[in-house]
CSV table of C-alpha atoms in Angstrom, one decimal:
chain,number,residue,atom,x,y,z
A,1,MET,CA,-2.6,7.8,-13.1
A,2,VAL,CA,-6.1,6.3,-13.1
A,3,ILE,CA,-8.0,6.3,-9.8
A,4,PRO,CA,-10.0,3.1,-9.2
A,5,VAL,CA,-13.4,3.6,-7.5
A,6,HIS,CA,-15.3,0.3,-7.8
A,7,ASP,CA,-14.9,-3.2,-9.3
A,8,VAL,CA,-17.7,-5.2,-10.8
A,9,ASN,CA,-16.8,-8.4,-8.9
A,10,PRO,CA,-19.1,-9.3,-6.0
A,11,ALA,CA,-17.6,-11.3,-3.1
A,12,ARG,CA,-19.4,-14.3,-1.7
A,13,ARG,CA,-18.5,-13.6,2.0
A,14,THR,CA,-17.8,-10.6,4.2
A,15,PRO,CA,-14.1,-9.6,4.0
A,16,TRP,CA,-13.6,-9.2,7.7
A,17,VAL,CA,-9.8,-9.2,7.5
A,18,THR,CA,-9.8,-6.5,4.8
A,19,TYR,CA,-12.1,-4.3,7.0
A,20,ALA,CA,-9.9,-5.0,10.1
A,21,LEU,CA,-6.7,-4.0,8.2
A,22,ILE,CA,-8.3,-0.8,7.0
A,23,LEU,CA,-9.5,0.0,10.5
A,24,ALA,CA,-6.2,-0.8,12.1
A,25,ASN,CA,-4.3,1.4,9.6
A,26,VAL,CA,-6.7,4.4,10.2
A,27,LEU,CA,-6.5,4.1,14.0
A,28,VAL,CA,-2.7,3.8,14.0
A,29,PHE,CA,-2.5,6.9,11.8
A,30,LEU,CA,-4.8,8.9,14.0
A,31,PHE,CA,-2.7,8.1,17.0
A,32,THR,CA,0.7,8.7,15.3
A,33,PRO,CA,2.4,11.8,16.8
A,34,GLY,CA,2.6,14.8,14.6
A,35,MET,CA,-0.1,13.7,12.1
A,36,ALA,CA,-2.7,16.2,13.4
A,37,GLY,CA,-1.3,19.0,11.3
A,38,SER,CA,-0.3,16.9,8.3
A,39,ALA,CA,-3.4,17.8,6.3
A,40,SER,CA,-3.0,21.5,6.7
A,41,GLY,CA,0.8,21.5,6.8
A,42,ASP,CA,0.9,23.5,10.1
A,43,GLY,CA,2.9,21.0,12.1
A,44,SER,CA,5.2,22.6,14.6
A,45,LEU,CA,8.9,21.7,15.1
A,46,ALA,CA,7.9,19.9,18.3
A,47,GLN,CA,5.4,17.7,16.4
A,48,MET,CA,8.0,17.0,13.7
A,49,CYS,CA,10.6,15.9,16.2
A,50,ASP,CA,8.0,13.8,18.0
A,51,LEU,CA,7.1,12.1,14.7
A,52,GLN,CA,10.7,11.6,13.7
A,53,ALA,CA,11.4,9.8,17.0
A,54,PHE,CA,8.3,7.7,16.7
A,55,LEU,CA,9.2,6.6,13.2
A,56,ASP,CA,12.8,5.8,14.0
A,57,HIS,CA,11.4,3.6,16.8
A,58,TRP,CA,8.7,1.7,14.9
A,59,ALA,CA,9.5,2.0,11.2
A,60,ALA,CA,11.7,-0.4,9.2
A,61,VAL,CA,15.2,0.9,8.4
A,62,PRO,CA,17.2,-1.0,5.7
A,63,GLN,CA,20.5,-0.6,7.6
A,64,GLU,CA,19.0,-2.1,10.7
A,65,LEU,CA,17.3,-4.9,8.8
A,66,LEU,CA,20.5,-6.1,7.2
A,67,GLN,CA,23.1,-5.2,9.8
A,68,HIS,CA,20.9,-6.1,12.9
A,69,ARG,CA,22.2,-3.2,15.0
A,70,MET,CA,20.8,0.1,16.1
A,71,PRO,CA,22.3,3.5,15.2
A,72,ARG,CA,24.5,5.2,17.8
A,73,LEU,CA,22.2,8.2,18.0
A,74,VAL,CA,18.4,8.5,17.4
A,75,PRO,CA,15.9,11.4,17.8
A,76,THR,CA,14.5,11.6,21.3
A,77,GLY,CA,11.4,13.7,20.3
A,78,ALA,CA,12.6,16.7,22.2
A,79,VAL,CA,13.5,20.1,20.6
A,80,GLY,CA,16.8,21.8,21.3
A,81,VAL,CA,18.8,24.7,20.1
A,82,GLY,CA,22.3,24.1,18.6
A,83,PRO,CA,24.8,26.2,16.7
A,84,GLN,CA,22.6,26.2,13.6
A,85,GLY,CA,19.4,27.0,15.5
A,86,PRO,CA,16.4,25.0,16.8
A,87,GLY,CA,16.3,21.3,15.9
A,88,CYS,CA,15.5,17.8,17.1
A,89,VAL,CA,17.6,16.4,19.9
A,90,VAL,CA,19.4,13.1,19.3
A,91,ALA,CA,20.8,10.8,22.0
A,92,PRO,CA,21.7,7.1,22.4
A,93,PRO,CA,18.5,5.0,22.0
A,94,GLY,CA,16.7,4.3,25.2
A,95,TYR,CA,14.8,1.3,23.9
A,96,ASP,CA,15.4,-2.1,22.3
A,97,LYS,CA,14.2,-2.5,18.8
A,98,SER,CA,13.7,-5.7,16.8
A,99,PRO,CA,14.4,-5.0,13.2
A,100,GLU,CA,12.3,-8.0,12.1
A,101,LEU,CA,9.3,-6.9,14.1
A,102,SER,CA,9.7,-3.3,12.8
A,103,VAL,CA,8.7,-4.6,9.3
A,104,LEU,CA,5.3,-5.5,10.7
A,105,THR,CA,4.8,-2.3,12.6
A,106,ALA,CA,6.0,-0.2,9.6
A,107,MET,CA,3.1,-1.8,7.6
A,108,PHE,CA,0.6,0.2,9.7
A,109,LEU,CA,2.4,3.6,9.5
A,110,HIS,CA,1.8,6.3,6.9
A,111,GLY,CA,3.3,9.6,6.2
A,112,GLY,CA,0.2,11.6,5.6
A,113,TRP,CA,-3.5,11.6,4.6
A,114,LEU,CA,-2.9,11.1,0.9
A,115,HIS,CA,-0.6,8.2,1.6
A,116,LEU,CA,-3.1,6.6,3.9
A,117,LEU,CA,-6.2,7.2,1.8
A,118,GLY,CA,-4.6,6.0,-1.4
A,119,ASN,CA,-3.5,2.8,0.2
A,120,MET,CA,-6.8,2.1,1.8
A,121,LEU,CA,-8.7,2.8,-1.4
A,122,PHE,CA,-6.8,0.1,-3.2
A,123,LEU,CA,-7.1,-2.3,-0.3
A,124,TRP,CA,-10.9,-1.6,-0.1
A,125,ILE,CA,-11.5,-2.3,-3.8
A,126,PHE,CA,-9.3,-5.2,-4.5
A,127,GLY,CA,-8.7,-6.9,-1.1
A,128,ASN,CA,-12.2,-8.2,-0.6
A,129,ASN,CA,-12.1,-10.6,-3.6
A,130,VAL,CA,-8.6,-11.8,-2.9
A,131,GLU,CA,-9.7,-12.5,0.7
A,132,ASP,CA,-12.8,-14.2,-0.6
A,133,ARG,CA,-10.8,-16.5,-2.8
A,134,MET,CA,-8.1,-17.3,-0.2
A,135,GLY,CA,-10.1,-17.4,3.0
A,136,HIS,CA,-9.7,-15.1,6.0
A,137,ALA,CA,-6.7,-16.6,7.8
A,138,PRO,CA,-4.7,-17.4,4.6
A,139,PHE,CA,-5.3,-13.9,3.3
A,140,LEU,CA,-4.0,-12.4,6.5
A,141,LEU,CA,-0.9,-14.5,6.2
A,142,PHE,CA,-0.6,-13.7,2.5
A,143,TYR,CA,-0.8,-10.0,3.3
A,144,GLY,CA,2.0,-10.2,5.8
A,145,VAL,CA,4.3,-12.3,3.6
A,146,CYS,CA,3.9,-9.8,0.7
A,147,GLY,CA,4.7,-6.9,3.1
A,148,TYR,CA,7.8,-8.6,4.5
A,149,ALA,CA,9.0,-9.6,1.0
A,150,ALA,CA,8.5,-6.0,-0.3
A,151,THR,CA,10.3,-4.5,2.7
A,152,TYR,CA,13.3,-6.8,2.5
A,153,GLY,CA,13.4,-6.6,-1.3
A,154,PHE,CA,13.7,-2.8,-0.9
A,155,ALA,CA,16.3,-3.1,1.9
A,156,LEU,CA,18.5,-5.4,-0.2
A,157,LEU,CA,18.7,-2.9,-3.0
A,158,ASN,CA,19.2,0.0,-0.6
A,159,ALA,CA,21.4,-1.5,2.0
A,160,ASP,CA,23.1,1.8,3.0
A,161,SER,CA,19.8,3.6,3.6
A,162,GLY,CA,19.1,4.9,7.1
A,163,ALA,CA,15.7,6.4,6.2
A,164,PRO,CA,12.6,4.9,7.8
A,165,LEU,CA,10.5,2.9,5.5
A,166,ILE,CA,6.7,3.0,6.3
A,167,GLY,CA,3.4,2.2,4.7
A,168,ALA,CA,1.2,-0.7,3.6
A,169,SER,CA,2.0,-0.2,0.0
A,170,GLY,CA,4.2,-3.3,-0.4
A,171,ALA,CA,1.5,-5.6,1.1
A,172,ILE,CA,-1.2,-4.0,-0.9
A,173,ALA,CA,0.9,-4.3,-4.0
A,174,GLY,CA,0.8,-8.0,-3.3
A,175,VAL,CA,-3.0,-7.9,-3.2
A,176,LEU,CA,-3.0,-6.2,-6.5
A,177,GLY,CA,-0.7,-8.8,-8.1
A,178,ALA,CA,-3.0,-11.6,-6.8
A,179,TYR,CA,-6.1,-9.8,-8.1
A,180,LEU,CA,-4.5,-9.5,-11.5
A,181,VAL,CA,-3.8,-13.3,-11.6
A,182,LEU,CA,-7.2,-14.3,-10.2
A,183,TYR,CA,-9.5,-11.8,-11.9
A,184,PRO,CA,-7.8,-10.4,-15.0
A,185,LYS,CA,-11.1,-9.8,-16.8
A,186,ALA,CA,-13.0,-8.3,-13.9
A,187,ARG,CA,-14.3,-4.8,-14.8
A,188,VAL,CA,-13.0,-1.9,-12.7
A,189,TRP,CA,-14.5,1.6,-12.6
A,190,VAL,CA,-11.8,4.2,-12.7
A,191,LEU,CA,-11.5,8.0,-13.0
A,192,VAL,CA,-9.1,9.2,-15.6
A,193,PRO,CA,-7.9,12.8,-15.4
A,194,PHE,CA,-8.5,14.3,-18.8
A,195,LEU,CA,-9.5,17.9,-18.4
A,196,ILE,CA,-12.1,16.5,-16.0
A,197,PHE,CA,-12.3,13.2,-14.3
A,198,LEU,CA,-13.7,10.8,-16.9
A,199,PRO,CA,-15.3,7.6,-15.5
A,200,LEU,CA,-14.4,4.5,-17.5
A,201,ARG,CA,-15.1,0.8,-16.9
A,202,LEU,CA,-11.9,-1.1,-17.8
A,203,PRO,CA,-10.6,-4.7,-17.4
A,204,ALA,CA,-8.5,-5.3,-14.4
A,205,TRP,CA,-5.6,-6.5,-16.4
A,206,LEU,CA,-5.4,-3.1,-18.0
A,207,VAL,CA,-5.8,-1.1,-14.8
A,208,LEU,CA,-3.4,-3.1,-12.7
A,209,GLY,CA,-1.0,-3.7,-15.6
A,210,PHE,CA,-0.7,0.0,-16.1
A,211,TRP,CA,-0.2,0.6,-12.4
A,212,PHE,CA,2.6,-2.0,-12.3
A,213,GLY,CA,4.2,-0.6,-15.3
A,214,LEU,CA,4.4,2.8,-13.7
A,215,GLN,CA,5.9,1.4,-10.5
A,216,ALA,CA,8.6,-0.4,-12.6
A,217,VAL,CA,9.5,2.8,-14.5
A,218,TYR,CA,9.5,4.9,-11.3
A,219,SER,CA,11.6,2.3,-9.4
A,220,SER,CA,14.4,2.9,-12.0
A,221,GLY,CA,14.2,6.6,-11.4
A,222,GLY,CA,12.8,7.3,-14.9
A,223,ALA,CA,10.0,9.8,-15.6
A,224,VAL,CA,10.0,11.1,-12.1
A,225,SER,CA,12.2,13.6,-10.2
A,226,ASP,CA,11.6,12.4,-6.7
A,227,ALA,CA,11.8,8.6,-7.1
A,228,GLY,CA,13.9,8.4,-3.9
A,229,THR,CA,11.0,9.6,-1.7
A,230,VAL,CA,8.7,6.6,-2.5
A,231,ALA,CA,9.7,3.0,-2.2
A,232,TYR,CA,8.7,2.0,-5.7
A,233,VAL,CA,10.9,-1.1,-5.6
A,234,ALA,CA,8.9,-2.4,-2.7
A,235,HIS,CA,5.8,-2.0,-4.8
A,236,VAL,CA,7.3,-4.0,-7.6
A,237,VAL,CA,8.5,-6.8,-5.3
A,238,GLY,CA,5.2,-7.0,-3.4
A,239,PHE,CA,3.3,-7.2,-6.7
A,240,VAL,CA,5.4,-10.0,-8.1
A,241,VAL,CA,5.3,-12.0,-4.9
A,242,GLY,CA,1.5,-11.6,-4.8
A,243,MET,CA,1.2,-12.9,-8.4
A,244,LEU,CA,3.4,-15.9,-7.6
A,245,ILE,CA,1.5,-16.9,-4.5
A,246,ALA,CA,-1.9,-16.5,-6.2
A,247,TRP,CA,-0.9,-18.4,-9.4
A,248,PRO,CA,-1.8,-21.9,-8.1
A,249,LEU,CA,-5.3,-20.6,-7.2
A,250,ARG,CA,-6.2,-19.6,-10.7
A,251,ARG,CA,-8.0,-22.8,-11.4
A,252,GLY,CA,-11.3,-22.9,-9.7
A,253,THR,CA,-11.6,-19.2,-9.2
A,254,PRO,CA,-15.2,-18.1,-10.1
A,255,ARG,CA,-15.4,-15.8,-13.1
A,256,PRO,CA,-16.6,-12.3,-12.3
A,257,PRO,CA,-19.4,-10.7,-14.4
A,258,GLU,CA,-18.1,-9.4,-17.7
A,259,PRO,CA,-20.1,-6.4,-19.0
A,260,PRO,CA,-19.5,-5.9,-22.7
A,261,GLY,CA,-17.4,-3.0,-24.0
A,262,LEU,CA,-15.5,-0.2,-22.4
A,263,LEU,CA,-18.4,2.0,-21.3
A,264,PHE,CA,-18.2,5.4,-19.8
A,265,GLY,CA,-20.4,8.2,-18.5
A,266,ARG,CA,-24.0,8.0,-17.5
A,267,ARG,CA,-24.9,5.2,-20.0
A,268,ALA,CA,-22.6,2.8,-18.2
A,269,ARG,CA,-23.6,3.7,-14.7
A,270,PRO,CA,-26.5,1.3,-14.4
A,271,GLY,CA,-24.2,-1.6,-15.1
A,272,TRP,CA,-22.4,-1.4,-11.8
């Protein structure tokens, strides 16, 4: 997988919504129970139970979205000892949960530092230009629509799943789809792992097209052993929805600078 680090596509105005979304995601992550030990892997059972209860409360769950009812038992966040040893205590839910609203809250939850930083990197690089083209308020609405479409798309294909669905990936996938439609020829600096990380400047259609192709393959369970742990279907749905919404905006979109060739290494660096 290539890692994008910068695009040669200056924005005309400050992307305040993109900055606000990144800040909100980071703050929510820092205040999410149990995330303090996620980087070192030293989370205790109490932290894990607290996190599980938090996610069941605020994350989107396909069964709840489609059946509009809460499960009979949910984690309480407490630790207990049962016949099989210590574990998380479950009990009837002591709160009311709106499945529809949980889609929104789930878009600001992440399962670890890599999950968060990967999403925010893509939003930082590609979100500013899409926001610049759409405008602040329309971009925020667009972001939410892509997130909802991705979540419900995943739920429809996994109707029996009771696992919490979290992350901004579906909404950010919509941003990537819009960027591909609006700026297919924009140059993107990426790091390609080949013995070392090789810096390359590639067209956006190649970078984002490759990313989408991987998500499509992974969503079918091919070429990956743990496809069930990542909602690749949500990525695919969000990306396609983003493309469709951005399609009418192609005309009138300013063309980004187009440095010639596929340059790499130090010789290409002054062309940022």
